[in-house]
mmCIF file of C-alpha atoms in Angstrom:
data_model
loop_
_atom_site.group_PDB
_atom_site.id
_atom_site.type_symbol
_atom_site.label_atom_id
_atom_site.label_comp_id
_atom_site.label_asym_id
_atom_site.label_seq_id
_atom_site.Cartn_x
_atom_site.Cartn_y
_atom_site.Cartn_z
ATOM 1 C CA UNK A 1 0.138 -0.323 -0.169
ATOM 2 C CA UNK A 2 1.401 3.842 -0.843
ATOM 3 C CA UNK A 3 1.310 6.630 0.981
ATOM 4 C CA UNK A 4 -1.339 8.427 -1.256
ATOM 5 C CA UNK A 5 -3.963 5.148 -0.346
ATOM 6 C CA UNK A 6 -2.798 4.875 3.093
ATOM 7 C CA UNK A 7 -3.437 8.784 3.450
ATOM 8 C CA UNK A 8 -7.129 8.055 1.931
ATOM 9 C CA UNK A 9 -7.868 5.306 4.335
ATOM 10 C CA UNK A 10 -6.849 7.272 7.376
ATOM 11 C CA UNK A 11 -9.394 10.241 5.964
ATOM 12 C CA UNK A 12 -12.380 7.700 5.669
ATOM 13 C CA UNK A 13 -11.597 7.137 9.123
ATOM 14 C CA UNK A 14 -12.588 10.476 10.350
ATOM 15 C CA UNK A 15 -15.628 12.348 10.665
ATOM 16 C CA UNK A 16 -17.139 14.629 8.336
ATOM 17 C CA UNK A 17 -15.467 17.895 7.921
ATOM 18 C CA UNK A 18 -12.413 17.085 9.772
ATOM 19 C CA UNK A 19 -9.106 17.023 7.864
ATOM 20 C CA UNK A 20 -6.013 14.958 8.103
ATOM 21 C CA UNK A 21 -2.770 17.324 8.368
ATOM 22 C CA UNK A 22 -0.019 14.634 9.424
ATOM 23 C CA UNK A 23 0.081 10.857 9.974
ATOM 24 C CA UNK A 24 3.014 8.527 10.177
ATOM 25 C CA UNK A 25 3.190 4.648 10.856
ATOM 26 C CA UNK A 26 3.918 3.761 14.470
ATOM 27 C CA UNK A 27 7.814 3.745 15.406
ATOM 28 C CA UNK A 28 9.695 0.299 16.164
ATOM 29 C CA UNK A 29 10.511 2.581 19.206
ATOM 30 C CA UNK A 30 6.789 3.111 20.156
ATOM 31 C CA UNK A 31 6.023 -0.646 20.093
ATOM 32 C CA UNK A 32 8.924 -2.089 21.894
ATOM 33 C CA UNK A 33 11.388 0.460 23.081
ATOM 34 C CA UNK A 34 13.893 -0.496 19.741
ATOM 35 C CA UNK A 35 14.429 -3.711 21.737
ATOM 36 C CA UNK A 36 13.591 -6.156 19.072
ATOM 37 C CA UNK A 37 16.633 -5.620 16.723
ATOM 38 C CA UNK A 38 18.698 -6.794 19.719
ATOM 39 C CA UNK A 39 16.468 -9.205 20.397
ATOM 40 C CA UNK A 40 16.854 -10.954 17.057
ATOM 41 C CA UNK A 41 20.600 -10.976 17.209
ATOM 42 C CA UNK A 42 21.005 -12.613 20.579
ATOM 43 C CA UNK A 43 18.212 -15.272 19.563
ATOM 44 C CA UNK A 44 20.202 -16.008 16.358
ATOM 45 C CA UNK A 45 23.038 -16.611 18.567
ATOM 46 C CA UNK A 46 21.405 -18.626 20.833
ATOM 47 C CA UNK A 47 20.186 -20.447 17.804
ATOM 48 C CA UNK A 48 24.049 -20.898 16.856
ATOM 49 C CA UNK A 49 25.246 -22.302 19.920
ATOM 50 C CA UNK A 50 22.047 -24.895 20.142
ATOM 51 C CA UNK A 51 23.284 -26.104 16.548
ATOM 52 C CA UNK A 52 26.953 -26.264 18.203
ATOM 53 C CA UNK A 53 25.761 -28.593 21.104
ATOM 54 C CA UNK A 54 24.217 -30.796 18.015
ATOM 55 C CA UNK A 55 26.991 -31.245 15.824
ATOM 56 C CA UNK A 56 29.909 -31.092 18.632
ATOM 57 C CA UNK A 57 29.660 -34.325 20.017
ATOM 58 C CA UNK A 58 29.811 -36.164 16.509
ATOM 59 C CA UNK A 59 32.614 -33.967 15.662
ATOM 60 C CA UNK A 60 34.511 -34.011 19.368
ATOM 61 C CA UNK A 61 33.961 -37.145 21.244
ATOM 62 C CA UNK A 62 34.895 -35.810 24.728
ATOM 63 C CA UNK A 63 32.269 -33.281 24.188
ATOM 64 C CA UNK A 64 29.571 -35.046 24.993
ATOM 65 C CA UNK A 65 29.554 -33.713 28.256
ATOM 66 C CA UNK A 66 27.645 -30.742 27.426
ATOM 67 C CA UNK A 67 24.443 -32.222 26.211
ATOM 68 C CA UNK A 68 23.250 -30.827 29.535
ATOM 69 C CA UNK A 69 22.972 -27.252 28.149
ATOM 70 C CA UNK A 70 20.875 -27.968 25.250
ATOM 71 C CA UNK A 71 17.735 -27.997 27.423
ATOM 72 C CA UNK A 72 18.449 -24.402 29.065
ATOM 73 C CA UNK A 73 19.173 -22.966 25.361
ATOM 74 C CA UNK A 74 16.254 -24.300 24.246
ATOM 75 C CA UNK A 75 14.016 -23.134 26.762
ATOM 76 C CA UNK A 76 15.559 -19.360 26.581
ATOM 77 C CA UNK A 77 15.017 -19.636 22.382
ATOM 78 C CA UNK A 78 11.571 -20.395 22.650
ATOM 79 C CA UNK A 79 11.339 -17.666 25.087
ATOM 80 C CA UNK A 80 13.102 -15.200 22.677
ATOM 81 C CA UNK A 81 11.215 -16.615 19.544
ATOM 82 C CA UNK A 82 7.763 -15.926 21.574
ATOM 83 C CA UNK A 83 9.067 -11.889 22.099
ATOM 84 C CA UNK A 84 10.193 -11.776 18.641
ATOM 85 C CA UNK A 85 6.859 -13.164 17.424
ATOM 86 C CA UNK A 86 4.611 -10.526 19.390
ATOM 87 C CA UNK A 87 7.473 -7.971 18.221
ATOM 88 C CA UNK A 88 5.958 -8.573 14.694
ATOM 89 C CA UNK A 89 2.722 -9.526 15.532
ATOM 90 C CA UNK A 90 2.057 -6.332 17.449
ATOM 91 C CA UNK A 91 4.387 -4.093 15.684
ATOM 92 C CA UNK A 92 5.227 -4.265 12.246
ATOM 93 C CA UNK A 93 1.455 -6.142 11.468
ATOM 94 C CA UNK A 94 -1.032 -3.845 12.841
ATOM 95 C CA UNK A 95 -0.582 -1.255 10.842
ATOM 96 C CA UNK A 96 -0.612 1.198 13.426
ATOM 97 C CA UNK A 97 -0.391 4.949 12.661
ATOM 98 C CA UNK A 98 -0.200 8.077 14.421
ATOM 99 C CA UNK A 99 -2.121 11.188 13.043
ATOM 100 C CA UNK A 100 -3.119 14.855 13.839
ATOM 101 C CA UNK A 101 -5.902 16.537 12.413
ATOM 102 C CA UNK A 102 -7.539 19.873 12.604
ATOM 103 C CA UNK A 103 -9.733 18.392 15.464
ATOM 104 C CA UNK A 104 -8.082 15.499 17.319
ATOM 105 C CA UNK A 105 -4.846 13.479 17.870
ATOM 106 C CA UNK A 106 -5.338 10.003 17.323
ATOM 107 C CA UNK A 107 -3.870 6.437 16.969
ATOM 108 C CA UNK A 108 -5.306 4.249 14.584
ATOM 109 C CA UNK A 109 -5.291 0.454 13.289
ATOM 110 C CA UNK A 110 -5.125 0.280 9.615
ATOM 111 C CA UNK A 111 -5.808 -3.438 9.538
ATOM 112 C CA UNK A 112 -8.802 -3.386 11.234
ATOM 113 C CA UNK A 113 -9.980 0.290 9.865
ATOM 114 C CA UNK A 114 -10.815 1.760 13.356
ATOM 115 C CA UNK A 115 -9.315 4.366 15.900
ATOM 116 C CA UNK A 116 -7.996 3.185 18.777
ATOM 117 C CA UNK A 117 -7.431 6.325 20.752
ATOM 118 C CA UNK A 118 -8.146 9.777 20.591
ATOM 119 C CA UNK A 119 -7.966 13.257 21.650
ATOM 120 C CA UNK A 120 -9.392 16.398 20.724
ATOM 121 C CA UNK A 121 -7.088 19.024 20.811
ATOM 122 C CA UNK A 122 -9.570 21.751 22.547
ATOM 123 C CA UNK A 123 -9.396 19.336 25.288
ATOM 124 C CA UNK A 124 -5.961 19.124 26.186
ATOM 125 C CA UNK A 125 -4.367 20.480 28.866
ATOM 126 C CA UNK A 126 -0.826 20.342 28.396
ATOM 127 C CA UNK A 127 1.458 18.876 25.509
ATOM 128 C CA UNK A 128 5.488 17.903 26.686
ATOM 129 C CA UNK A 129 7.930 16.746 24.432
ATOM 130 C CA UNK A 130 11.037 14.819 24.571
ATOM 131 C CA UNK A 131 13.782 15.447 22.211
ATOM 132 C CA UNK A 132 16.021 12.251 21.118
ATOM 133 C CA UNK A 133 18.415 12.077 18.584
ATOM 134 C CA UNK A 134 18.258 12.788 14.628
ATOM 135 C CA UNK A 135 15.482 14.883 14.686
ATOM 136 C CA UNK A 136 13.370 12.277 16.523
ATOM 137 C CA UNK A 137 11.188 12.603 20.050
ATOM 138 C CA UNK A 138 8.071 11.651 21.734
ATOM 139 C CA UNK A 139 5.204 13.759 22.740
ATOM 140 C CA UNK A 140 2.751 13.018 25.502
ATOM 141 C CA UNK A 141 -0.447 14.181 25.171
ATOM 142 C CA UNK A 142 -2.412 15.332 28.695
ATOM 143 C CA UNK A 143 -6.048 16.176 29.240
ATOM 144 C CA UNK A 144 -8.581 16.653 32.147
ATOM 145 C CA UNK A 145 -11.283 14.691 32.743
ATOM 146 C CA UNK A 146 -14.907 16.063 31.888
ATOM 147 C CA UNK A 147 -17.890 15.132 32.518
ATOM 148 C CA UNK A 148 -19.008 14.742 28.873
ATOM 149 C CA UNK A 149 -15.775 13.137 28.169
ATOM 150 C CA UNK A 150 -14.719 10.836 30.885
ATOM 151 C CA UNK A 151 -11.322 8.758 31.032
ATOM 152 C CA UNK A 152 -11.535 5.725 28.528
ATOM 153 C CA UNK A 153 -9.426 3.243 26.508
ATOM 154 C CA UNK A 154 -10.525 4.726 23.390
ATOM 155 C CA UNK A 155 -10.384 8.647 25.178
ATOM 156 C CA UNK A 156 -7.557 8.302 27.831
ATOM 157 C CA UNK A 157 -6.274 11.145 30.014
ATOM 158 C CA UNK A 158 -2.901 10.813 28.674
ATOM 159 C CA UNK A 159 -1.937 9.714 25.643
ATOM 160 C CA UNK A 160 1.748 9.135 24.214
ATOM 161 C CA UNK A 161 3.304 9.344 20.699
ATOM 162 C CA UNK A 162 6.913 7.725 20.611
ATOM 163 C CA UNK A 163 9.548 7.582 18.319
ATOM 164 C CA UNK A 164 8.039 10.358 15.956
ATOM 165 C CA UNK A 165 10.410 11.499 12.972
ATOM 166 C CA UNK A 166 10.573 15.310 12.166
ATOM 167 C CA UNK A 167 9.806 16.043 15.568
ATOM 168 C CA UNK A 168 10.003 20.038 15.419
ATOM 169 C CA UNK A 169 7.332 19.802 12.225
ATOM 170 C CA UNK A 170 4.930 17.776 14.298
ATOM 171 C CA UNK A 171 5.381 20.609 17.547
ATOM 172 C CA UNK A 172 5.014 23.429 14.977
ATOM 173 C CA UNK A 173 1.875 21.742 13.634
ATOM 174 C CA UNK A 174 0.616 21.632 17.274
ATOM 175 C CA UNK A 175 1.712 24.977 18.108
ATOM 176 C CA UNK A 176 -0.324 26.206 15.446
ATOM 177 C CA UNK A 177 -3.445 24.650 16.454
ATOM 178 C CA UNK A 178 -3.430 24.508 20.629
ATOM 179 C CA UNK A 179 -2.499 26.767 23.189
ATOM 180 C CA UNK A 180 -1.402 23.122 25.380
ATOM 181 C CA UNK A 181 2.016 22.807 23.920
ATOM 182 C CA UNK A 182 3.277 26.102 25.675
ATOM 183 C CA UNK A 183 1.328 24.974 29.122
ATOM 184 C CA UNK A 184 3.443 23.228 31.707
ATOM 185 C CA UNK A 185 2.946 19.719 31.953
ATOM 186 C CA UNK A 186 1.332 17.644 35.067
ATOM 187 C CA UNK A 187 3.250 15.063 36.562
#
């Protein structure tokens, strides 16, 4: 799916009259804190050790006593493979996007064609920006609970967009739309 098709798909999820201003796919940092690549390397190393243990007894007759290492390595390998599966299942396969419209900030699941979480821009009490290297960063949005919009999974009191690319552009866009960016963030 190209970017134009994805833009149209996101726009179709929005309310009538709502305009999409910015979107970006969920970052791998927002999914597992950038841990996925390290976990994959570790798992490949454990798999290499298992292969050596399988073939070492036939190559070296006196290495038969190392067979007891096979069970713990297989357990560690299974756990790592489970986490890698979860990494891909919930990370790369979700089709998740962060988006900002003229009315709200949202996270959408494009495979299920639904908005997972959203916050109205006019309900924000504060926005906190944390800058990282290479123009990336995270933005946390805060809102106060009101009677007409109580806290829920779809409309939380706090929402974070992590690992955003081009953070300064996104911050400028938010600054144009809301005064909450310059408000002190609550703890």
